XYZ file of C-alpha atoms in Angstrom:
684
model
C -0.071 -0.051 0.085
C 1.258 3.352 -0.827
C 2.112 5.127 2.357
C 0.287 8.422 1.196
C -3.071 6.409 0.998
C -4.780 5.098 4.150
C -6.669 1.661 3.904
C -9.572 3.343 5.527
C -9.729 5.859 2.643
C -8.852 9.074 4.595
C -5.352 10.330 4.338
C -2.856 9.513 7.090
C -2.081 13.161 7.821
C 0.123 12.628 11.010
C 2.047 9.926 9.292
C 3.056 12.083 6.126
C 6.483 13.266 6.251
C 8.295 15.481 3.478
C 10.758 12.508 2.890
C 8.078 10.011 1.762
C 6.356 12.394 -0.618
C 8.600 12.119 -3.503
C 9.362 8.413 -3.548
C 5.642 7.503 -2.955
C 4.525 9.696 -5.936
C 7.192 8.255 -8.031
C 5.778 4.929 -7.318
C 2.315 5.825 -8.316
C 3.364 7.583 -11.521
C 5.289 4.464 -12.540
C 2.361 2.182 -11.767
C -0.129 4.481 -13.714
C 2.174 4.474 -16.600
C 2.380 0.652 -16.714
C -1.395 0.546 -16.225
C -1.923 2.577 -19.460
C 0.559 0.589 -21.378
C -1.050 -2.719 -20.391
C -4.574 -1.506 -20.985
C -3.744 -0.277 -24.538
C -1.752 -3.387 -25.445
C -4.114 -6.003 -23.985
C -7.207 -5.702 -26.564
C -8.389 -4.196 -29.877
C -11.884 -3.559 -28.975
C -12.011 -0.961 -26.142
C -15.039 -0.580 -23.838
C -16.053 1.357 -20.689
C -15.166 -1.641 -18.580
C -11.828 -2.722 -20.130
C -10.286 0.879 -20.509
C -11.960 3.791 -19.003
C -13.011 2.322 -15.614
C -9.605 0.764 -14.754
C -7.912 4.035 -16.012
C -10.149 6.065 -13.748
C -9.217 3.899 -10.812
C -5.489 4.459 -11.493
C -6.012 8.226 -11.743
C -8.203 8.360 -8.600
C -5.364 6.572 -6.622
C -3.068 9.266 -7.802
C -5.327 11.928 -6.912
C -6.078 10.671 -3.383
C -2.377 10.372 -2.756
C -1.360 13.853 -3.865
C -4.456 15.477 -2.265
C -3.144 15.678 1.365
C 0.262 16.814 0.244
C -1.195 19.659 -1.789
C -3.556 20.361 1.003
C -1.098 20.455 3.705
C 1.357 22.617 1.591
C -1.502 25.154 1.824
C -2.405 24.979 5.412
C 0.586 24.075 7.359
C 3.361 25.200 5.040
C 7.045 24.562 5.935
C 10.290 24.602 4.020
C 10.750 20.643 4.044
C 7.025 20.066 2.887
C 7.415 23.080 0.280
C 10.510 21.322 -1.108
C 8.958 18.070 -1.474
C 5.941 19.519 -3.030
C 7.895 21.466 -5.516
C 9.828 18.410 -6.361
C 6.815 16.493 -7.312
C 5.015 19.149 -9.340
C 6.931 18.970 -12.450
C 6.640 15.187 -12.498
C 2.760 15.481 -12.256
C 2.649 18.096 -14.948
C 4.845 15.918 -17.159
C 2.618 12.990 -16.590
C -0.522 14.863 -17.081
C 0.558 16.242 -20.472
C 1.961 12.863 -21.547
C -1.522 11.186 -20.954
C -3.256 14.108 -22.634
C -0.901 13.677 -25.664
C -1.285 10.043 -26.113
C -2.884 9.663 -29.399
C -3.251 5.901 -28.915
C -5.210 6.376 -25.750
C -7.228 9.342 -27.371
C -8.313 6.893 -30.191
C -9.321 4.285 -27.815
C -11.488 6.864 -26.057
C -13.080 7.716 -29.368
C -13.876 4.159 -29.865
C -15.594 3.832 -26.580
C -17.496 7.086 -27.161
C -18.872 5.572 -30.317
C -19.990 2.417 -28.734
C -23.196 1.327 -27.365
C -24.786 1.386 -23.901
C -23.342 4.404 -22.397
C -25.443 6.397 -19.954
C -25.684 10.101 -20.172
C -23.052 10.714 -17.320
C -20.528 8.464 -19.418
C -21.249 10.083 -22.505
C -20.525 13.599 -20.861
C -17.334 12.173 -19.241
C -16.187 10.944 -22.483
C -17.115 14.287 -24.519
C -15.035 16.111 -21.819
C -12.276 13.802 -21.986
C -11.927 13.995 -25.844
C -11.934 17.838 -25.353
C -9.194 17.534 -22.642
C -7.192 15.477 -25.171
C -7.361 18.414 -27.642
C -6.457 20.925 -25.156
C -3.652 18.874 -24.119
C -2.030 18.983 -27.487
C -2.826 15.502 -28.745
C -3.402 16.711 -32.468
C 0.074 18.604 -32.546
C 3.016 17.674 -34.295
C 5.950 16.165 -32.183
C 7.951 19.258 -31.800
C 4.975 21.275 -30.735
C 3.927 18.565 -28.262
C 7.144 18.869 -26.492
C 7.045 22.621 -26.401
C 3.487 22.372 -25.039
C 4.787 19.885 -22.356
C 7.634 22.296 -21.472
C 5.115 25.190 -20.935
C 2.867 23.154 -18.771
C 5.789 22.267 -16.554
C 7.109 25.804 -16.221
C 3.424 27.081 -15.638
C 2.931 24.723 -12.703
C 6.229 25.815 -11.219
C 5.387 29.446 -11.722
C 1.919 29.583 -10.311
C 3.307 27.717 -7.331
C 6.111 30.403 -7.038
C 3.465 33.074 -7.066
C 1.572 31.692 -4.119
C 4.765 31.095 -2.192
C 5.971 34.584 -2.761
C 2.521 36.066 -1.486
C 2.480 33.655 1.550
C 6.125 34.580 2.298
C 5.419 38.268 2.102
C 2.307 38.066 4.212
C 3.970 36.197 6.921
C 7.087 38.382 6.808
C 5.299 41.638 7.973
C 4.004 42.380 11.480
C 3.899 45.350 13.683
C 4.226 45.359 17.552
C 2.126 48.060 19.255
C 3.183 48.502 22.863
C 0.990 51.485 23.682
C -2.814 50.547 23.534
C -3.724 54.302 22.793
C -2.271 53.828 19.410
C -5.015 51.340 18.568
C -7.813 53.616 19.542
C -11.187 52.773 17.737
C -10.387 48.965 17.526
C -13.102 46.958 19.104
C -12.347 44.747 22.079
C -12.291 41.426 20.033
C -9.725 42.846 17.556
C -7.460 44.027 20.523
C -7.882 40.778 22.293
C -6.740 38.876 18.982
C -3.683 41.273 18.726
C -2.575 40.613 22.141
C -3.177 36.816 21.833
C -1.032 36.936 18.654
C 1.879 38.745 20.376
C 1.732 36.313 23.340
C 1.794 33.311 20.934
C 5.123 34.806 19.624
C 6.574 35.504 23.032
C 5.925 39.219 22.648
C 4.380 41.668 24.855
C 1.665 44.253 23.637
C -0.407 43.924 20.622
C 0.875 42.253 17.310
C -0.682 43.395 13.973
C -0.316 41.038 10.963
C -1.373 41.008 7.343
C -3.593 37.940 7.994
C -7.261 38.922 7.293
C -8.783 38.892 10.924
C -5.938 41.292 11.903
C -5.854 43.502 8.750
C -9.763 43.997 8.143
C -10.584 45.310 11.648
C -7.516 47.713 11.480
C -8.754 49.365 8.048
C -12.270 49.435 9.407
C -11.991 50.909 12.937
C -8.349 52.073 13.687
C -8.747 56.002 14.331
C -5.138 56.709 13.512
C -4.936 57.379 9.744
C -1.141 56.912 9.713
C -1.271 53.501 11.207
C -4.052 52.651 8.639
C -1.855 53.812 5.755
C 1.248 51.844 6.975
C -0.930 48.639 7.307
C -2.473 49.235 3.947
C 0.587 49.960 2.197
C 1.990 46.710 3.610
C -0.811 44.678 2.329
C -1.357 46.316 -1.094
C 2.314 45.882 -1.860
C 2.792 42.385 -0.873
C 5.192 40.383 -3.179
C 5.904 43.312 -5.345
C 8.547 45.769 -6.182
C 6.986 48.408 -3.788
C 6.284 48.819 -0.101
C 8.290 47.753 3.117
C 9.739 44.450 1.600
C 10.117 45.787 -1.938
C 11.643 43.301 -4.223
C 12.073 40.567 -1.735
C 9.436 38.311 -2.991
C 8.623 40.270 -6.016
C 5.875 38.508 -8.363
C 6.669 41.057 -11.083
C 8.621 38.612 -13.422
C 6.439 35.539 -12.398
C 3.268 37.196 -13.472
C 4.911 38.402 -16.866
C 6.093 35.000 -17.634
C 2.886 33.364 -16.709
C 1.053 35.405 -19.174
C 3.600 35.009 -21.838
C 3.422 31.137 -21.571
C -0.319 30.934 -21.397
C -0.551 32.968 -24.613
C 2.056 30.676 -26.372
C 0.338 27.701 -25.199
C -3.100 28.915 -26.373
C -1.512 29.769 -29.744
C -0.031 26.320 -30.081
C -3.715 25.013 -29.783
C -4.888 27.348 -32.374
C -6.498 29.990 -30.219
C -5.971 33.629 -30.855
C -5.509 34.228 -27.016
C -5.689 32.468 -23.731
C -9.110 34.046 -23.224
C -10.680 32.119 -25.953
C -8.743 28.991 -24.666
C -10.316 29.295 -21.186
C -13.881 29.568 -22.720
C -13.615 26.177 -24.439
C -14.904 24.581 -21.277
C -17.216 27.417 -19.967
C -20.749 28.292 -20.422
C -20.066 31.634 -22.210
C -19.849 31.177 -25.853
C -17.422 34.039 -26.818
C -14.879 36.475 -25.305
C -17.125 39.272 -26.801
C -20.230 37.915 -24.791
C -18.087 37.960 -21.694
C -16.913 41.696 -22.176
C -20.484 42.626 -23.073
C -21.859 41.033 -19.894
C -19.364 42.564 -17.690
C -19.591 46.122 -19.422
C -23.538 45.937 -19.140
C -23.422 45.333 -15.282
C -20.825 48.171 -14.993
C -22.963 50.704 -17.004
C -26.029 49.654 -14.889
C -23.935 50.030 -11.557
C -21.861 52.979 -12.001
C -24.268 55.885 -11.833
C -25.353 54.585 -8.330
C -21.648 53.976 -7.136
C -20.757 57.514 -8.224
C -23.716 58.607 -5.940
C -22.513 56.371 -3.151
C -18.880 57.614 -3.282
C -20.204 61.198 -3.466
C -22.299 60.726 -0.280
C -19.204 59.168 1.666
C -17.127 62.311 0.527
C -19.553 64.645 1.758
C -20.173 62.706 5.034
C -16.272 62.597 5.702
C -16.071 66.312 5.070
C -19.153 67.557 7.048
C -18.613 65.067 9.913
C -14.823 64.830 10.189
C -13.379 67.758 8.179
C -11.798 65.316 5.585
C -11.223 67.024 2.338
C -9.691 64.094 0.450
C -10.263 60.516 1.048
C -7.270 58.298 0.678
C -7.469 54.613 -0.175
C -6.808 53.803 3.385
C -9.758 55.969 4.489
C -12.481 54.494 2.523
C -13.318 51.428 4.692
C -12.924 53.461 7.924
C -15.352 56.313 6.770
C -17.674 53.931 5.046
C -18.071 52.251 8.342
C -18.709 55.429 10.187
C -21.449 56.343 7.552
C -23.117 52.833 7.693
C -23.242 53.256 11.615
C -24.761 56.721 11.082
C -27.326 55.845 8.468
C -28.112 52.282 9.727
C -27.159 52.209 13.242
C -25.108 49.117 12.816
C -21.821 47.675 12.556
C -20.301 44.226 11.880
C -18.966 44.278 15.465
C -22.449 44.861 16.945
C -23.445 41.600 15.231
C -20.544 39.420 16.089
C -21.860 38.328 19.750
C -24.758 36.734 17.955
C -22.444 34.639 15.731
C -20.339 32.425 17.940
C -19.123 29.544 15.860
C -20.740 27.134 18.385
C -24.179 28.362 17.115
C -23.313 29.178 13.473
C -21.909 25.749 12.654
C -24.824 23.631 13.998
C -27.206 26.296 12.625
C -25.800 26.037 9.160
C -26.152 22.205 9.306
C -29.753 22.615 10.432
C -30.472 24.846 7.487
C -29.226 22.282 4.936
C -31.060 19.478 6.891
C -34.360 21.280 6.448
C -33.653 21.886 2.770
C -32.384 18.591 1.597
C -33.260 16.205 4.282
C -29.749 15.114 5.342
C -28.122 14.755 8.713
C -24.790 16.075 9.607
C -22.796 14.725 12.702
C -19.524 15.259 14.193
C -17.019 12.400 14.268
C -14.382 12.398 16.856
C -10.887 10.997 16.851
C -10.184 11.385 12.972
C -6.480 12.196 12.259
C -5.819 15.638 10.726
C -3.227 18.133 10.158
C -3.851 20.517 13.009
C -5.507 20.319 16.423
C -8.254 22.962 15.467
C -9.403 20.855 12.564
C -12.859 19.060 13.015
C -14.380 16.304 10.907
C -18.014 15.715 10.009
C -20.267 13.114 8.173
C -23.413 13.714 6.083
C -26.150 10.851 6.053
C -29.237 10.891 4.210
C -32.865 10.103 5.459
C -32.131 6.462 5.424
C -28.869 6.910 7.387
C -26.694 5.993 4.404
C -23.232 7.730 4.443
C -23.111 10.384 1.712
C -19.952 12.093 2.315
C -17.388 13.344 4.920
C -15.579 16.745 5.351
C -12.825 18.304 7.314
C -13.550 21.937 8.664
C -10.490 24.129 9.322
C -11.763 27.543 10.385
C -8.981 29.666 11.893
C -6.225 31.857 10.453
C -2.575 30.942 11.606
C 1.000 31.472 10.332
C 2.059 29.477 7.488
C -1.514 29.164 6.235
C -2.632 30.411 2.844
C -5.029 33.162 3.146
C -8.623 33.213 1.789
C -11.290 30.574 1.991
C -11.646 27.457 -0.147
C -13.136 23.917 -0.600
C -11.028 21.290 -2.047
C -11.533 17.800 -2.903
C -9.962 15.056 -0.624
C -11.749 12.054 -2.290
C -14.302 12.200 -5.100
C -17.438 9.758 -5.351
C -16.468 6.601 -7.268
C -18.977 3.665 -7.519
C -18.587 0.594 -9.636
C -19.014 -3.120 -9.300
C -15.624 -2.995 -7.212
C -15.485 0.528 -5.813
C -17.593 2.072 -3.280
C -16.022 5.518 -2.564
C -17.824 8.214 -0.869
C -16.700 11.874 -1.523
C -14.486 13.761 1.105
C -13.927 17.465 1.173
C -11.743 20.094 2.829
C -13.587 23.350 3.926
C -10.970 25.897 4.699
C -11.355 29.472 6.130
C -9.303 32.104 7.900
C -11.387 33.463 10.772
C -10.290 34.845 14.064
C -9.440 31.996 16.433
C -10.942 31.580 19.911
C -9.567 34.268 22.040
C -9.419 34.119 26.015
C -10.932 30.763 26.039
C -14.358 31.829 24.346
C -15.622 30.685 21.043
C -14.664 32.468 17.865
C -17.124 35.202 16.976
C -17.779 35.720 13.303
C -18.759 38.829 11.606
C -21.827 38.558 9.336
C -19.533 38.663 6.314
C -17.482 35.717 7.629
C -20.902 33.796 8.189
C -21.592 34.394 4.383
C -18.067 33.098 3.646
C -18.672 30.110 5.642
C -21.982 29.349 3.683
C -20.242 30.087 0.455
C -17.686 27.446 1.010
C -20.275 24.990 2.418
C -22.186 25.464 -0.784
C -19.203 24.265 -2.738
C -18.723 21.288 -0.306
C -22.320 20.312 -0.706
C -22.094 20.256 -4.395
C -19.020 17.959 -4.157
C -20.475 15.809 -1.289
C -24.148 15.257 -2.414
C -23.411 14.127 -5.918
C -24.930 10.887 -6.980
C -22.894 10.711 -10.158
C -20.810 7.376 -9.971
C -17.577 8.550 -12.122
C -15.031 10.956 -10.540
C -14.595 12.973 -13.721
C -18.175 14.287 -13.646
C -19.091 13.786 -10.117
C -19.607 16.847 -7.805
C -17.670 19.762 -9.025
C -15.891 18.001 -11.719
C -16.677 18.643 -15.254
C -19.109 21.413 -14.358
C -18.540 24.634 -16.538
C -16.110 27.017 -14.549
C -18.462 29.839 -14.913
C -21.331 27.868 -13.351
C -19.363 26.347 -10.574
C -19.948 29.155 -8.180
C -23.876 28.672 -8.370
C -24.283 26.428 -5.454
C -21.893 28.385 -3.357
C -23.374 31.953 -3.847
C -26.695 30.245 -3.843
C -26.127 29.143 -0.033
C -25.452 32.897 0.805
C -28.838 33.867 0.484
C -30.002 32.088 3.595
C -27.603 34.185 5.650
C -30.101 37.199 5.021
C -33.447 35.337 5.866
C -34.952 35.942 9.469
C -36.072 32.097 9.477
C -32.539 30.926 8.828
C -30.922 33.629 11.003
C -32.810 32.452 13.985
C -31.141 28.918 13.408
C -27.619 30.294 12.874
C -27.473 33.190 15.467
C -27.451 32.843 19.270
C -25.827 35.550 21.522
C -22.559 34.273 23.086
C -23.985 35.097 26.597
C -27.832 34.743 26.451
C -28.145 32.416 23.603
C -30.970 34.505 22.070
C -31.183 34.812 18.312
C -30.962 38.270 16.521
C -33.760 40.460 17.930
C -36.235 41.501 15.159
C -35.059 45.251 15.555
C -31.300 44.533 14.997
C -32.245 42.136 12.124
C -34.146 44.931 10.472
C -31.076 47.388 10.798
C -28.902 44.658 9.408
C -31.151 43.980 6.486
C -31.561 47.562 5.680
C -27.823 47.856 5.563
C -27.529 45.031 3.205
C -27.117 46.970 0.232
C -24.976 49.691 1.646
C -22.451 50.694 -1.124
C -23.560 47.672 -3.099
C -22.840 49.386 -6.435
C -19.274 50.239 -5.450
C -18.792 46.681 -4.344
C -20.255 45.604 -7.650
C -17.803 47.697 -9.585
C -14.876 46.464 -7.478
C -15.533 42.940 -8.711
C -16.161 43.933 -12.269
C -12.967 45.750 -12.235
C -11.106 42.568 -11.206
C -12.954 40.546 -13.681
C -12.493 42.927 -16.731
C -8.779 43.175 -15.778
C -8.293 39.433 -15.608
C -10.008 38.870 -18.904
C -8.321 41.723 -20.857
C -4.779 40.958 -19.777
C -5.417 37.441 -21.298
C -7.435 38.435 -24.256
C -5.162 41.303 -25.228
C -1.769 40.006 -24.768
C 0.767 40.686 -27.448
C 4.216 39.087 -27.235
C 5.974 42.162 -28.526
C 4.239 44.375 -25.905
C 4.320 41.898 -22.898
C 1.647 41.701 -20.315
C 0.845 45.442 -19.879
C -0.557 44.516 -16.371
C -0.890 47.838 -14.736
C -1.442 49.593 -18.037
C -4.635 47.530 -18.651
C -5.541 47.792 -15.007
C -5.407 51.660 -15.177
C -7.643 51.477 -18.316
C -10.285 49.249 -16.677
C -10.220 51.522 -13.715
C -10.912 54.587 -15.869
C -13.705 52.588 -17.511
C -15.572 51.073 -14.552
C -13.993 52.096 -11.050
C -14.961 55.113 -8.972
C -12.023 54.711 -6.512
C -8.607 55.151 -7.715
C -5.918 53.635 -5.549
C -2.445 55.203 -5.126
C 0.009 54.584 -7.868
C 2.269 52.312 -5.729
C -0.717 49.939 -5.234
C 0.255 46.459 -6.410
C -3.034 44.568 -6.165
C -2.115 42.236 -9.247
C 0.908 41.058 -7.389
C -1.419 39.375 -4.852
C -4.339 38.247 -7.171
C -3.687 34.545 -6.653
C -7.002 33.632 -8.180
C -5.816 34.295 -11.508
C -1.959 33.845 -11.177
C -2.065 30.808 -8.931
C -5.585 29.368 -8.913
C -8.046 28.283 -11.416
C -9.594 31.692 -12.307
C -7.353 32.765 -15.166
C -9.458 34.490 -17.844
C -12.418 33.238 -15.610
C -12.697 35.735 -12.821
C -15.771 36.910 -14.372
C -17.217 33.316 -13.248
C -18.254 35.094 -9.978
C -20.737 37.352 -11.444
C -21.935 35.115 -14.200
C -22.831 32.633 -11.633
C -24.257 35.375 -9.378
C -26.927 35.692 -12.005
C -27.807 31.986 -11.765
C -27.723 31.751 -8.059
C -29.902 34.926 -7.420
C -32.470 33.594 -10.010
C -32.481 30.177 -8.448
C -33.080 31.632 -5.067
C -35.877 33.720 -6.231
C -37.922 30.584 -6.874
C -37.305 29.922 -2.952
C -38.642 33.474 -2.388
C -41.772 32.684 -4.306
C -42.637 29.436 -2.686
C -40.795 29.723 0.735
C -37.157 29.535 1.730
C -37.605 26.138 3.563
C -39.963 24.730 1.029
C -39.049 21.140 0.860
C -40.326 20.420 -2.498
C -38.219 23.307 -3.848
C -35.240 22.058 -1.889
C -35.504 18.576 -3.287
C -35.649 19.966 -6.743
C -32.454 21.898 -6.315
C -30.783 18.946 -4.863
C -31.883 16.521 -7.670
C -31.542 18.836 -10.671
C -28.241 20.648 -9.535
C -26.420 19.453 -6.684
C -26.570 15.774 -7.386
C -26.048 16.067 -11.071
C -22.562 17.356 -10.806
C -20.942 17.668 -14.236
C -22.786 14.965 -15.800
C -25.013 17.391 -17.869
C -24.370 20.882 -19.258
C -24.962 23.624 -16.701
C -27.531 25.561 -18.629
C -29.410 22.316 -19.037
C -29.555 21.803 -15.283
C -30.415 25.322 -14.550
C -33.454 25.143 -17.015
C -34.480 21.702 -15.428
C -34.598 23.443 -11.928
C -36.013 26.837 -12.781
C -38.142 26.050 -15.781
C -36.475 28.694 -17.900
C -33.139 30.243 -18.904
C -31.782 32.752 -16.226
C -32.503 36.392 -16.008
C -30.483 39.255 -14.511
C -33.232 40.960 -12.634
C -32.989 38.953 -9.389
C -29.362 39.877 -9.152
C -29.883 43.601 -9.591
C -32.780 43.450 -7.115
C -30.761 41.438 -4.563
C -27.849 43.931 -4.909
C -30.228 47.080 -4.656
C -28.946 48.239 -8.143
C -31.342 51.049 -9.424
C -32.298 51.547 -13.210
C -32.742 47.988 -13.910
C -34.303 48.839 -17.352
C -34.985 45.574 -19.110
C -34.101 42.080 -17.682
C -31.320 40.575 -19.739
C -31.048 36.875 -20.288
C -27.550 35.379 -19.731
C -27.274 32.974 -22.519
C -24.892 29.914 -22.641
């Protein structure tokens, strides 16, 4: 048995050492190559049973072995593990390209696809596989195949380097405050976290870091503008040529090379640019359609965003004598205005969202929606003492899935929040593998022995990631390549996650997920009303910020020209002139930390968040019509979307649930964007 794979199906985290990683992966890669050779040489007539199924089993073993290594590299990073991870990356890339460029294997798959007796999921999986062969360069002449392979290897190393630079730059900066008066304005919870962070590092005072639970309260509440500027600059220049650590972990050349190689690889496959290449597996039919979609949303949102910014400027001048708002002032005075207008703050809500109430409440919400049960399991091996483990069972008590929950920020842990696969559902005559997920967040840890208190924004984040998790865990598709989130068009994969966020605004659901840390009482009606009234505070400004990111991402991949390079900040400036109402200082290096597109799966695909938000808002509007806990509607979403995974096209699944193609009006309504003119269908 390979040491990276446990007999029980769950990774042996505590037993995994950096020294075992490379030899264990080498062994699996060698076994997989032998399996492919044997399968192709053992028969002339290929079928699902004698080719696809055994090959899927080999790929699944490889995936399950690499999964804990990749995950630990993200959440308990250290030099030894990083070195082992980086040693294997090029080998995995080489193997993946080698398989994708195996013309004999591609021909065998074509033979299976043309054969009889395939169900719909099998047909979709084979369709995807043949597209993947093409996108791996199987049709290229030998010299171009070799170049494609070289590019794939270098890209895997560069995207990892980007993430490492960002993590190292984030971990490197901290600021010790020894006089509490310097932190005036910060709420007690933020002060307690800063003091606990200092104590954990054997320091006296209050330690500020660039981890989000430290950074966000500083930018929102710290009265000292110089402190806000210092922290903002450190955060906004991470891994760049600017700021306090200028040049030390600089991603400039990494980003330029990533764009250059993506463009070259897309060209090898016959695409004009990488944006067109990325759309080969998405709902959107053309890059023009994506640009038109984003531009339309920006045009609808900008007038309201300009009014929102003017209101903020007028408020800061009238109430505080501030004549010019700097980038590090926006969040601070926006919070002051929110409190004045709606008499509410994130901090006021935190006592109502202890994780000890939010987690079981979230489980109760999905239990009512989908008829499932979620139970904690003790004594499961993991990578950190804070990690918890849960099982999902259906009405008949059948085990449907399992997941790890890792909630808190800590050093050496990648920032942000995400869901990732540990194991994927795989069911055959000889296999009965349930799906397992990692759910990872970066919330404030428990302080002074009390449960972690979440902001409402963090509750939204938790529900978002749990939505991804349910998509992965509740699938009934038997083949890993189209089970759960696999095989789902990337611009539809955010549908289940954004969809789940809606329940965080509904009083019936909030009564389940909220309970005061001291009294246990749910959010009072009066406080809920204030919270709900503030829901769309500066929503148009927030909309434009996301559209700025999406347009920037799409344009740098669509408009890349080898002779002019990436023009990263030139294009970002053009996008800001088109859609933004707030202009950051010239030394801001946002792109140097944009890991979604330079290290994640969102290259030329960040627009997917807004695209899928149209789907999720429209899907939720059916619950608004029929009741947010309507069991029939919940079962319909479960059966038509969550269980289907990638076994059918995303638009087909949406129409099966909603009864029609999606409309944009529910999104605009949920966001409080005025001037909704005509409802525009999002085609796909």
